[in-house]
């Protein structure tokens, strides 16, 4: 049967892989090819590169990184961060990416997901959704039919700074209908907390769409990774810091998941 | 040709994954006499010793691009005479017809390509089946080809990387080289004479995928 995937996420800026704590004090984490090769040897099922470069000037610097990694490491590579247009998809695929992840640009222009997926196939179009539980105040705001929206999650854009007012479940469905091949779902409430995934969010979205869902945000322990699958219903789990800082290896994570009866590639 | 000038050509008709396929093939050919080339030149394809036919995206687009590129004829010629490895949609094109866009295909292996019909069904762990099947799954050797040379050094049940919504259904069991379970068992590797093809992506399947490409360079059908 299909294995549940473990996906380490690497932050990239200025042409280097970096690691930081809560986006401050970024430190050079080493050579991208070496890091990618190490994760590959540990059994990572895919790698996600997140371009955290703030300006478009530095953005193209990720292309040589992807080229270098893709020539040496033969597992799927996803690139996210600043992907805006169908032309961006082409450039990243040409550099050796297998998937590209849209976020804010899909919110500004949902049609770009339809166009990119028509042109290059849904298998290479990931939509990243940053979701945050609605506050008591936000629950009182009226929906399209004039009723209070009630509990749920709103989609945020621009790195989590802007509340779009979109309902995360409806947004996930629309993205799937428009041809997204996969959703990368991050709980903003949990991101960086090490308190575990928002399992209710993960389960709700996973049950709402027929495409794979990658859970992200909040992993602090191996148990959290397993819960994302067993309780959250995720098809894959993404984590950054527990792997970067050497808390656990991917291999240890997989062995733990296997011990919990989760099918993984060992 | 002599051993010093063997050429493996990855057919460049504009398919999205051809660069990955080419890079993995280059990696597999390291320390061998093989030259690996990415080419859209019909003359180079005709002169090649072996061919890899990649494919990604919609079947109808792949068929159209293959025709428009002028490479259909040399690919068909290769299929008659030399080892050819089809990958993903490059595998699906070898059959007669695909449900995707109701597309007639190359007809080199009897059978059809169907869409997974798994909506509403649950996996053994209780989660729903997702389409596309995206991720790593096991490939088992078929009863017809338990010791096919392409499987040399690759354990039965090895993991390979899949991304697909459609799967091949060859008419004859002897054309199935390997199978995978996703809802039902389906043919994840097919074979006929000098043709071998996989639904999964060897170029994204880490060491096992490179091993399969290496076997392809040695295969004497």
CSV table of C-alpha atoms in Angstrom, one decimal:
chain,number,residue,atom,x,y,z
A,1,UNK,CA,0.0,0.0,0.0
A,2,UNK,CA,1.0,3.6,-0.4
A,3,UNK,CA,3.4,4.8,2.3
A,4,UNK,CA,2.8,7.9,4.3
A,5,UNK,CA,5.6,10.3,3.5
A,6,UNK,CA,8.0,12.3,5.7
A,7,UNK,CA,9.1,15.5,4.1
A,8,UNK,CA,11.9,17.6,5.6
A,9,UNK,CA,11.5,21.3,4.8
A,10,UNK,CA,14.6,23.4,4.0
A,11,UNK,CA,14.6,27.2,4.1
A,12,UNK,CA,16.5,29.0,1.4
A,13,UNK,CA,17.6,32.6,1.1
A,14,UNK,CA,20.2,34.4,-0.9
A,15,UNK,CA,21.2,31.1,-2.5
A,16,UNK,CA,21.9,29.3,0.7
A,17,UNK,CA,20.1,26.9,2.9
A,18,UNK,CA,19.6,28.5,6.3
A,19,UNK,CA,18.1,27.6,9.6
A,20,UNK,CA,16.7,30.0,12.1
A,21,UNK,CA,14.6,30.1,15.2
A,22,UNK,CA,11.3,31.9,14.5
A,23,UNK,CA,12.7,33.5,11.5
A,24,UNK,CA,15.4,35.4,13.4
A,25,UNK,CA,19.1,34.7,13.7
A,26,UNK,CA,19.3,32.9,10.4
A,27,UNK,CA,22.4,30.7,10.3
A,28,UNK,CA,24.0,29.1,7.3
A,29,UNK,CA,23.1,25.4,7.5
A,30,UNK,CA,25.6,24.2,5.0
A,31,UNK,CA,25.8,23.1,1.4
A,32,UNK,CA,22.3,22.4,-0.1
A,33,UNK,CA,23.5,19.3,-2.0
A,34,UNK,CA,25.1,17.9,1.2
A,35,UNK,CA,22.0,18.5,3.3
A,36,UNK,CA,19.7,17.1,0.6
A,37,UNK,CA,21.9,14.0,0.2
A,38,UNK,CA,22.0,13.5,4.0
A,39,UNK,CA,18.2,13.6,4.2
A,40,UNK,CA,18.0,11.3,1.2
A,41,UNK,CA,20.3,8.8,3.0
A,42,UNK,CA,18.1,9.0,6.1
A,43,UNK,CA,15.1,8.0,3.9
A,44,UNK,CA,13.3,11.3,3.4
A,45,UNK,CA,10.5,10.6,0.9
A,46,UNK,CA,10.6,14.1,-0.6
A,47,UNK,CA,12.3,17.4,0.1
A,48,UNK,CA,10.6,20.8,0.2
A,49,UNK,CA,12.6,24.0,-0.4
A,50,UNK,CA,11.0,27.1,0.9
A,51,UNK,CA,12.4,30.3,-0.5
A,52,UNK,CA,12.2,32.8,2.3
A,53,UNK,CA,13.9,35.6,0.4
A,54,UNK,CA,12.0,38.8,1.0
A,55,UNK,CA,12.8,40.5,-2.4
A,56,UNK,CA,12.3,39.3,-5.9
A,57,UNK,CA,16.0,40.3,-6.5
A,58,UNK,CA,17.2,37.3,-4.6
A,59,UNK,CA,14.6,34.9,-5.8
A,60,UNK,CA,16.3,33.6,-8.8
A,61,UNK,CA,19.1,32.4,-6.6
A,62,UNK,CA,17.1,29.3,-5.7
A,63,UNK,CA,17.3,28.1,-9.3
A,64,UNK,CA,21.0,27.0,-9.1
A,65,UNK,CA,20.3,25.3,-5.8
A,66,UNK,CA,17.5,23.3,-7.3
A,67,UNK,CA,19.7,22.5,-10.3
A,68,UNK,CA,22.6,21.3,-8.1
A,69,UNK,CA,20.4,19.2,-5.8
A,70,UNK,CA,18.4,17.7,-8.7
A,71,UNK,CA,21.5,16.5,-10.4
A,72,UNK,CA,22.6,14.5,-7.3
A,73,UNK,CA,19.6,13.6,-5.3
A,74,UNK,CA,16.9,11.5,-7.0
A,75,UNK,CA,13.8,12.0,-4.9
A,76,UNK,CA,10.9,14.5,-5.5
A,77,UNK,CA,11.7,18.2,-4.9
A,78,UNK,CA,9.1,20.8,-4.2
A,79,UNK,CA,9.8,24.5,-4.2
A,80,UNK,CA,7.6,27.1,-2.5
A,81,UNK,CA,7.9,30.8,-1.6
A,82,UNK,CA,7.3,33.5,-4.1
A,83,UNK,CA,5.8,31.3,-6.8
A,84,UNK,CA,3.4,33.6,-8.6
A,85,UNK,CA,2.9,32.8,-12.3
A,86,UNK,CA,2.8,29.9,-14.8
A,87,UNK,CA,6.2,31.1,-16.0
A,88,UNK,CA,7.6,30.7,-12.5
A,89,UNK,CA,6.4,27.0,-12.6
A,90,UNK,CA,8.1,26.5,-15.9
A,91,UNK,CA,11.4,28.0,-14.6
A,92,UNK,CA,11.4,25.9,-11.5
A,93,UNK,CA,10.5,22.7,-13.3
A,94,UNK,CA,13.2,23.4,-15.8
A,95,UNK,CA,15.7,23.8,-13.0
A,96,UNK,CA,14.7,20.3,-11.7
A,97,UNK,CA,11.8,20.9,-9.3
A,98,UNK,CA,9.1,18.3,-9.5
A,99,UNK,CA,6.4,20.4,-7.8
A,100,UNK,CA,5.8,24.0,-7.2
A,101,UNK,CA,3.9,25.4,-4.3
A,102,UNK,CA,1.6,28.4,-4.6
A,103,UNK,CA,0.3,30.4,-1.6
A,104,UNK,CA,-0.5,34.1,-1.7
A,105,UNK,CA,-0.6,34.2,-5.5
A,106,UNK,CA,-3.3,31.6,-5.6
A,107,UNK,CA,-5.4,33.8,-3.3
A,108,UNK,CA,-4.8,37.0,-5.3
A,109,UNK,CA,-5.6,35.1,-8.6
A,110,UNK,CA,-7.1,31.6,-8.1
A,111,UNK,CA,-7.2,31.2,-11.9
A,112,UNK,CA,-3.4,30.7,-11.9
A,113,UNK,CA,-3.9,27.3,-10.3
A,114,UNK,CA,-6.2,26.3,-13.2
A,115,UNK,CA,-3.8,27.6,-15.8
A,116,UNK,CA,-0.7,26.1,-14.2
A,117,UNK,CA,-2.4,22.7,-13.7
A,118,UNK,CA,-3.8,22.7,-17.3
A,119,UNK,CA,-0.3,23.5,-18.6
A,120,UNK,CA,1.9,21.3,-16.5
A,121,UNK,CA,-0.4,18.8,-14.8
A,122,UNK,CA,-1.9,18.7,-11.4
A,123,UNK,CA,1.0,16.5,-10.2
A,124,UNK,CA,3.3,19.5,-10.0
A,125,UNK,CA,0.9,22.0,-8.5
A,126,UNK,CA,0.8,22.2,-4.7
A,127,UNK,CA,-1.2,24.8,-2.9
A,128,UNK,CA,0.0,25.9,0.5
A,129,UNK,CA,-2.7,26.9,2.9
A,130,UNK,CA,-1.8,28.9,6.0
A,131,UNK,CA,-4.9,28.4,8.3
A,132,UNK,CA,-5.7,30.0,11.6
A,133,UNK,CA,-8.6,29.2,14.0
A,134,UNK,CA,-11.2,31.9,13.9
A,135,UNK,CA,-11.2,34.1,17.0
A,136,UNK,CA,-14.5,34.6,18.9
A,137,UNK,CA,-14.9,37.9,17.1
A,138,UNK,CA,-14.3,36.4,13.7
A,139,UNK,CA,-16.8,33.8,14.4
A,140,UNK,CA,-19.5,36.5,14.7
A,141,UNK,CA,-18.7,37.9,11.3
A,142,UNK,CA,-21.4,37.1,8.7
A,143,UNK,CA,-20.8,34.6,5.9
A,144,UNK,CA,-22.2,34.9,2.4
A,145,UNK,CA,-25.7,34.1,3.6
A,146,UNK,CA,-25.6,36.7,6.4
A,147,UNK,CA,-25.2,34.1,9.2
A,148,UNK,CA,-22.4,34.2,11.7
A,149,UNK,CA,-19.5,32.1,10.4
A,150,UNK,CA,-19.1,30.2,13.6
A,151,UNK,CA,-16.0,28.1,14.4
A,152,UNK,CA,-13.5,27.1,11.8
A,153,UNK,CA,-10.3,28.4,10.2
A,154,UNK,CA,-9.5,31.4,8.0
A,155,UNK,CA,-6.9,31.4,5.3
A,156,UNK,CA,-4.0,33.9,5.8
A,157,UNK,CA,-1.7,35.2,3.1
A,158,UNK,CA,1.6,37.0,2.9
A,159,UNK,CA,3.4,34.7,5.2
A,160,UNK,CA,0.6,34.7,7.7
A,161,UNK,CA,0.3,38.4,8.1
A,162,UNK,CA,-3.0,39.0,6.3
A,163,UNK,CA,-6.4,37.5,7.1
A,164,UNK,CA,-8.1,36.9,3.7
A,165,UNK,CA,-11.4,36.1,5.3
A,166,UNK,CA,-11.6,32.9,3.2
A,167,UNK,CA,-12.8,29.7,5.0
A,168,UNK,CA,-10.0,27.2,4.9
A,169,UNK,CA,-12.3,24.2,4.1
A,170,UNK,CA,-14.0,26.0,1.2
A,171,UNK,CA,-10.7,27.2,-0.1
A,172,UNK,CA,-9.2,23.7,0.0
A,173,UNK,CA,-12.1,22.4,-2.0
A,174,UNK,CA,-11.8,25.2,-4.6
A,175,UNK,CA,-8.1,24.6,-5.0
A,176,UNK,CA,-8.7,20.9,-5.5
A,177,UNK,CA,-11.4,21.6,-8.1
A,178,UNK,CA,-9.1,24.0,-9.9
A,179,UNK,CA,-6.5,21.3,-10.3
A,180,UNK,CA,-4.2,21.4,-7.3
A,181,UNK,CA,-2.5,18.0,-7.0
A,182,UNK,CA,-1.8,18.3,-3.3
A,183,UNK,CA,-2.3,20.7,-0.4
A,184,UNK,CA,0.4,21.8,2.1
A,185,UNK,CA,-1.6,22.7,5.2
A,186,UNK,CA,0.0,24.7,7.9
A,187,UNK,CA,-1.6,25.6,11.2
A,188,UNK,CA,-0.6,29.1,12.1
A,189,UNK,CA,-1.7,28.5,15.6
A,190,UNK,CA,0.7,25.7,16.0
A,191,UNK,CA,3.6,26.7,13.7
A,192,UNK,CA,6.8,27.0,15.8
A,193,UNK,CA,5.1,25.9,19.0
A,194,UNK,CA,6.3,22.3,19.1
A,195,UNK,CA,2.8,21.5,20.5
A,196,UNK,CA,1.8,19.2,17.6
A,197,UNK,CA,-0.3,19.6,14.5
A,198,UNK,CA,-3.8,21.1,14.7
A,199,UNK,CA,-5.3,17.6,14.2
A,200,UNK,CA,-8.9,18.8,13.9
A,201,UNK,CA,-7.9,21.2,11.1
A,202,UNK,CA,-5.8,18.4,9.4
A,203,UNK,CA,-8.7,15.9,9.6
A,204,UNK,CA,-11.3,18.3,8.5
A,205,UNK,CA,-9.4,19.3,5.3
A,206,UNK,CA,-8.2,15.8,4.6
A,207,UNK,CA,-11.8,14.6,4.7
A,208,UNK,CA,-13.0,17.5,2.6
A,209,UNK,CA,-10.8,16.9,-0.5
A,210,UNK,CA,-9.9,13.9,-2.7
A,211,UNK,CA,-6.2,15.0,-3.1
A,212,UNK,CA,-3.3,14.3,-0.8
A,213,UNK,CA,-2.8,16.6,2.2
A,214,UNK,CA,0.6,17.3,3.8
A,215,UNK,CA,0.3,18.4,7.4
A,216,UNK,CA,2.7,21.1,8.7
A,217,UNK,CA,3.2,23.3,11.7
A,218,UNK,CA,3.9,22.4,15.3
A,219,UNK,CA,5.9,19.2,15.2
A,220,UNK,CA,8.0,18.8,18.3
A,221,UNK,CA,8.0,15.0,18.8
A,222,UNK,CA,7.8,11.8,16.8
A,223,UNK,CA,4.4,11.2,18.4
A,224,UNK,CA,3.2,14.4,16.7
A,225,UNK,CA,4.3,13.1,13.3
A,226,UNK,CA,2.4,9.8,13.9
A,227,UNK,CA,-0.7,11.7,15.1
A,228,UNK,CA,-0.8,13.8,12.0
A,229,UNK,CA,-1.4,10.5,10.1
A,230,UNK,CA,-3.4,8.4,12.5
A,231,UNK,CA,-5.7,11.2,13.8
A,232,UNK,CA,-5.2,14.0,11.3
A,233,UNK,CA,-5.6,11.7,8.3
A,234,UNK,CA,-2.7,13.3,6.5
A,235,UNK,CA,-1.0,11.6,3.6
A,236,UNK,CA,2.4,13.2,4.4
A,237,UNK,CA,3.9,15.1,7.3
A,238,UNK,CA,6.3,18.0,6.9
A,239,UNK,CA,8.8,19.2,9.5
A,240,UNK,CA,11.8,21.5,9.7
A,241,UNK,CA,13.3,22.1,13.0
A,242,UNK,CA,13.2,18.6,14.5
A,243,UNK,CA,15.4,17.5,11.6
A,244,UNK,CA,17.5,20.5,11.1
A,245,UNK,CA,18.6,20.7,14.7
A,246,UNK,CA,19.3,17.0,14.8
A,247,UNK,CA,16.7,16.3,17.5
A,248,UNK,CA,15.7,13.3,15.4
A,249,UNK,CA,16.8,11.8,12.1
A,250,UNK,CA,14.3,11.1,9.4
A,251,UNK,CA,15.2,7.4,9.9
A,252,UNK,CA,14.2,7.6,13.6
A,253,UNK,CA,10.9,9.3,12.6
A,254,UNK,CA,10.1,6.5,10.1
A,255,UNK,CA,11.0,3.8,12.6
A,256,UNK,CA,8.7,5.3,15.1
A,257,UNK,CA,5.9,5.7,12.7
A,258,UNK,CA,6.3,2.1,11.6
A,259,UNK,CA,6.2,1.0,15.2
A,260,UNK,CA,2.8,2.7,15.4
A,261,UNK,CA,1.6,0.6,12.4
A,262,UNK,CA,1.8,3.4,9.9
A,263,UNK,CA,3.0,2.2,6.4
A,264,UNK,CA,6.4,3.9,5.7
A,265,UNK,CA,9.2,3.3,3.3
A,266,UNK,CA,12.1,2.0,5.3
B,1,UNK,CA,28.8,0.0,-32.8
B,2,UNK,CA,31.6,-0.7,-30.4
B,3,UNK,CA,31.3,-0.6,-26.6
B,4,UNK,CA,33.1,2.8,-26.6
B,5,UNK,CA,30.2,4.5,-28.4
B,6,UNK,CA,27.0,3.3,-27.0
B,7,UNK,CA,24.3,5.9,-26.9
B,8,UNK,CA,21.2,6.2,-24.7
B,9,UNK,CA,18.8,8.9,-25.9
B,10,UNK,CA,16.1,10.4,-23.7
B,11,UNK,CA,13.4,11.5,-26.2
B,12,UNK,CA,12.9,15.3,-25.9
B,13,UNK,CA,9.4,16.1,-27.2
B,14,UNK,CA,8.7,18.7,-24.5
B,15,UNK,CA,7.6,16.5,-21.6
B,16,UNK,CA,7.9,18.1,-18.2
B,17,UNK,CA,10.1,15.5,-16.5
B,18,UNK,CA,12.6,14.8,-19.2
B,19,UNK,CA,15.4,16.7,-17.4
B,20,UNK,CA,15.0,14.6,-14.3
B,21,UNK,CA,14.9,11.4,-16.4
B,22,UNK,CA,18.1,12.6,-18.2
B,23,UNK,CA,19.9,13.4,-15.0
B,24,UNK,CA,19.1,10.1,-13.4
B,25,UNK,CA,20.1,8.2,-16.5
B,26,UNK,CA,23.4,10.1,-16.6
B,27,UNK,CA,23.9,9.1,-12.9
B,28,UNK,CA,23.1,5.5,-13.7
B,29,UNK,CA,25.5,5.5,-16.7
B,30,UNK,CA,28.5,6.9,-14.6
B,31,UNK,CA,31.5,4.5,-14.9
B,32,UNK,CA,29.9,2.8,-18.0
B,33,UNK,CA,30.7,3.3,-21.7
B,34,UNK,CA,27.2,4.8,-22.2
B,35,UNK,CA,26.7,8.3,-23.5
B,36,UNK,CA,23.4,9.7,-22.3
B,37,UNK,CA,21.9,12.4,-24.5
B,38,UNK,CA,18.7,14.4,-24.4
B,39,UNK,CA,17.6,14.9,-28.0
B,40,UNK,CA,14.8,16.1,-30.2
B,41,UNK,CA,16.7,15.2,-33.4
B,42,UNK,CA,15.1,12.3,-35.3
B,43,UNK,CA,18.5,11.4,-36.8
B,44,UNK,CA,20.1,11.1,-33.3
B,45,UNK,CA,17.1,8.9,-32.2
B,46,UNK,CA,17.5,6.7,-35.2
B,47,UNK,CA,21.2,6.2,-34.4
B,48,UNK,CA,20.7,5.6,-30.7
B,49,UNK,CA,21.3,2.2,-29.2
B,50,UNK,CA,18.6,2.6,-26.5
B,51,UNK,CA,15.8,5.0,-25.9
B,52,UNK,CA,14.0,6.3,-22.9
B,53,UNK,CA,10.5,7.7,-23.5
B,54,UNK,CA,9.5,10.0,-20.7
B,55,UNK,CA,6.0,11.4,-20.2
B,56,UNK,CA,4.2,13.7,-17.8
B,57,UNK,CA,1.0,15.6,-17.7
B,58,UNK,CA,-2.1,14.8,-19.9
B,59,UNK,CA,-1.9,11.9,-22.3
B,60,UNK,CA,-3.5,13.8,-25.2
B,61,UNK,CA,-0.9,16.5,-24.8
B,62,UNK,CA,1.9,14.0,-24.8
B,63,UNK,CA,0.6,12.2,-27.9
B,64,UNK,CA,0.1,15.6,-29.7
B,65,UNK,CA,3.6,16.8,-28.7
B,66,UNK,CA,5.2,13.5,-29.8
B,67,UNK,CA,3.6,13.8,-33.2
B,68,UNK,CA,4.2,17.5,-33.6
B,69,UNK,CA,7.9,17.1,-32.7
B,70,UNK,CA,8.4,14.7,-35.6
B,71,UNK,CA,9.7,12.1,-33.2
B,72,UNK,CA,6.8,9.7,-33.4
B,73,UNK,CA,8.3,7.8,-36.4
B,74,UNK,CA,11.8,7.3,-34.9
B,75,UNK,CA,10.2,6.2,-31.6
B,76,UNK,CA,8.0,3.6,-33.4
B,77,UNK,CA,11.1,2.5,-35.3
B,78,UNK,CA,13.0,2.2,-32.0
B,79,UNK,CA,10.1,0.1,-30.5
B,80,UNK,CA,10.6,-2.4,-33.4
B,81,UNK,CA,14.3,-2.8,-33.0
B,82,UNK,CA,16.0,-1.6,-29.8
B,83,UNK,CA,15.5,-1.5,-26.0
B,84,UNK,CA,13.0,1.2,-25.1
B,85,UNK,CA,12.1,2.3,-21.6
B,86,UNK,CA,8.8,4.2,-21.1
B,87,UNK,CA,8.2,6.2,-18.0
B,88,UNK,CA,4.8,7.2,-16.6
B,89,UNK,CA,2.8,8.6,-19.5
B,90,UNK,CA,5.6,7.3,-21.6
B,91,UNK,CA,4.4,3.9,-20.4
B,92,UNK,CA,0.8,4.6,-20.9
B,93,UNK,CA,1.4,5.7,-24.5
B,94,UNK,CA,2.6,2.2,-25.3
B,95,UNK,CA,-0.9,0.7,-24.9
B,96,UNK,CA,-3.8,1.1,-27.3
B,97,UNK,CA,-6.0,3.6,-25.7
B,98,UNK,CA,-6.4,5.9,-22.7
B,99,UNK,CA,-9.6,6.9,-20.9
B,100,UNK,CA,-7.8,10.2,-20.3
B,101,UNK,CA,-9.3,12.5,-22.9
B,102,UNK,CA,-10.4,9.3,-24.8
B,103,UNK,CA,-7.0,9.2,-26.5
B,104,UNK,CA,-5.8,6.6,-28.9
B,105,UNK,CA,-2.2,5.8,-28.2
B,106,UNK,CA,0.7,3.9,-29.9
B,107,UNK,CA,-0.8,0.4,-29.7
B,108,UNK,CA,2.5,-1.4,-29.1
B,109,UNK,CA,1.1,-3.5,-26.2
B,110,UNK,CA,-2.5,-4.7,-26.2
B,111,UNK,CA,-4.5,-3.1,-23.5
B,112,UNK,CA,-6.0,0.2,-22.2
B,113,UNK,CA,-5.3,2.9,-19.7
B,114,UNK,CA,-8.0,3.5,-17.1
B,115,UNK,CA,-8.7,6.0,-14.4
B,116,UNK,CA,-8.6,4.9,-10.8
B,117,UNK,CA,-12.2,4.4,-9.6
B,118,UNK,CA,-11.6,4.7,-5.9
B,119,UNK,CA,-13.8,7.6,-4.9
B,120,UNK,CA,-15.5,6.9,-1.6
B,121,UNK,CA,-13.4,3.9,-0.8
B,122,UNK,CA,-11.2,3.7,2.3
B,123,UNK,CA,-7.6,2.5,2.6
B,124,UNK,CA,-6.8,-0.3,5.1
B,125,UNK,CA,-6.0,2.3,7.7
B,126,UNK,CA,-9.4,4.0,7.4
B,127,UNK,CA,-8.3,7.1,5.4
B,128,UNK,CA,-9.8,7.7,2.0
B,129,UNK,CA,-8.1,6.9,-1.2
B,130,UNK,CA,-6.6,10.0,-2.8
B,131,UNK,CA,-6.3,10.6,-6.5
B,132,UNK,CA,-3.7,11.1,-7.8
B,133,UNK,CA,-1.8,8.3,-6.1
B,134,UNK,CA,1.1,10.3,-5.0
B,135,UNK,CA,4.0,8.8,-3.1
B,136,UNK,CA,6.0,5.6,-2.5
B,137,UNK,CA,4.4,2.3,-3.1
B,138,UNK,CA,5.7,-1.3,-3.4
B,139,UNK,CA,6.4,-3.0,-6.7
B,140,UNK,CA,6.1,-6.8,-6.8
B,141,UNK,CA,7.4,-9.0,-9.5
B,142,UNK,CA,4.7,-10.5,-11.6
B,143,UNK,CA,4.2,-14.3,-11.8
B,144,UNK,CA,5.0,-14.1,-15.5
B,145,UNK,CA,8.4,-12.4,-14.9
B,146,UNK,CA,9.8,-13.3,-11.5
B,147,UNK,CA,13.4,-13.2,-12.7
B,148,UNK,CA,13.3,-10.7,-15.5
B,149,UNK,CA,16.8,-9.2,-16.0
B,150,UNK,CA,15.4,-5.7,-15.4
B,151,UNK,CA,14.7,-6.8,-11.8
B,152,UNK,CA,18.2,-7.9,-11.1
B,153,UNK,CA,19.4,-6.7,-7.7
B,154,UNK,CA,16.0,-5.1,-7.0
B,155,UNK,CA,14.1,-6.9,-4.2
B,156,UNK,CA,10.6,-8.0,-4.7
B,157,UNK,CA,8.4,-5.4,-3.0
B,158,UNK,CA,10.8,-2.5,-3.4
B,159,UNK,CA,9.5,1.0,-3.0
B,160,UNK,CA,9.2,3.3,-6.0
B,161,UNK,CA,7.7,6.8,-6.4
B,162,UNK,CA,4.3,7.2,-8.1
B,163,UNK,CA,2.3,10.1,-9.2
B,164,UNK,CA,-0.7,9.2,-11.4
B,165,UNK,CA,-4.4,9.1,-11.7
B,166,UNK,CA,-4.5,6.6,-14.6
B,167,UNK,CA,-3.0,3.1,-14.8
B,168,UNK,CA,-2.2,0.6,-17.5
B,169,UNK,CA,-4.4,-2.5,-17.9
B,170,UNK,CA,-2.6,-4.8,-20.4
B,171,UNK,CA,-4.8,-7.5,-22.0
B,172,UNK,CA,-2.3,-10.3,-21.5
B,173,UNK,CA,-0.7,-11.3,-18.2
B,174,UNK,CA,2.6,-11.9,-19.8
B,175,UNK,CA,2.9,-8.2,-20.6
B,176,UNK,CA,2.8,-7.4,-16.8
B,177,UNK,CA,6.3,-7.3,-15.4
B,178,UNK,CA,5.4,-5.9,-11.9
B,179,UNK,CA,2.3,-4.9,-10.0
B,180,UNK,CA,1.4,-2.6,-7.2
B,181,UNK,CA,-1.7,-2.4,-4.9
B,182,UNK,CA,-3.7,0.8,-4.8
B,183,UNK,CA,-7.3,-0.2,-4.2
B,184,UNK,CA,-6.7,-3.1,-6.6
B,185,UNK,CA,-3.5,-4.6,-7.9
B,186,UNK,CA,-2.5,-2.9,-11.2
B,187,UNK,CA,0.4,-3.3,-13.6
B,188,UNK,CA,3.0,-0.9,-12.5
B,189,UNK,CA,5.6,-2.3,-14.9
B,190,UNK,CA,4.9,-3.7,-18.3
B,191,UNK,CA,7.2,-5.6,-20.7
B,192,UNK,CA,7.0,-6.9,-24.3
B,193,UNK,CA,10.1,-8.2,-26.1
B,194,UNK,CA,12.4,-5.1,-26.2
B,195,UNK,CA,10.0,-2.8,-24.5
B,196,UNK,CA,10.0,-2.2,-20.7
B,197,UNK,CA,8.0,0.6,-19.0
B,198,UNK,CA,7.0,1.7,-15.6
B,199,UNK,CA,4.1,3.7,-14.2
B,200,UNK,CA,6.4,4.9,-11.4
B,201,UNK,CA,9.3,7.3,-11.7
B,202,UNK,CA,12.7,5.6,-11.5
B,203,UNK,CA,14.3,9.0,-11.7
B,204,UNK,CA,12.6,10.0,-8.4
B,205,UNK,CA,12.9,6.6,-6.7
B,206,UNK,CA,16.3,7.1,-5.1
B,207,UNK,CA,18.7,4.1,-5.3
B,208,UNK,CA,16.2,1.6,-6.5
B,209,UNK,CA,15.3,3.8,-9.5
B,210,UNK,CA,18.9,4.3,-10.5
B,211,UNK,CA,19.4,0.6,-10.2
B,212,UNK,CA,16.6,0.0,-12.7
B,213,UNK,CA,18.1,2.5,-15.2
B,214,UNK,CA,21.4,0.7,-14.8
B,215,UNK,CA,19.7,-2.6,-15.5
B,216,UNK,CA,18.2,-1.1,-18.6
B,217,UNK,CA,21.7,-0.3,-19.9
B,218,UNK,CA,22.7,-3.9,-19.5
B,219,UNK,CA,19.5,-5.6,-20.7
B,220,UNK,CA,19.8,-7.8,-23.7
B,221,UNK,CA,16.2,-8.5,-24.8
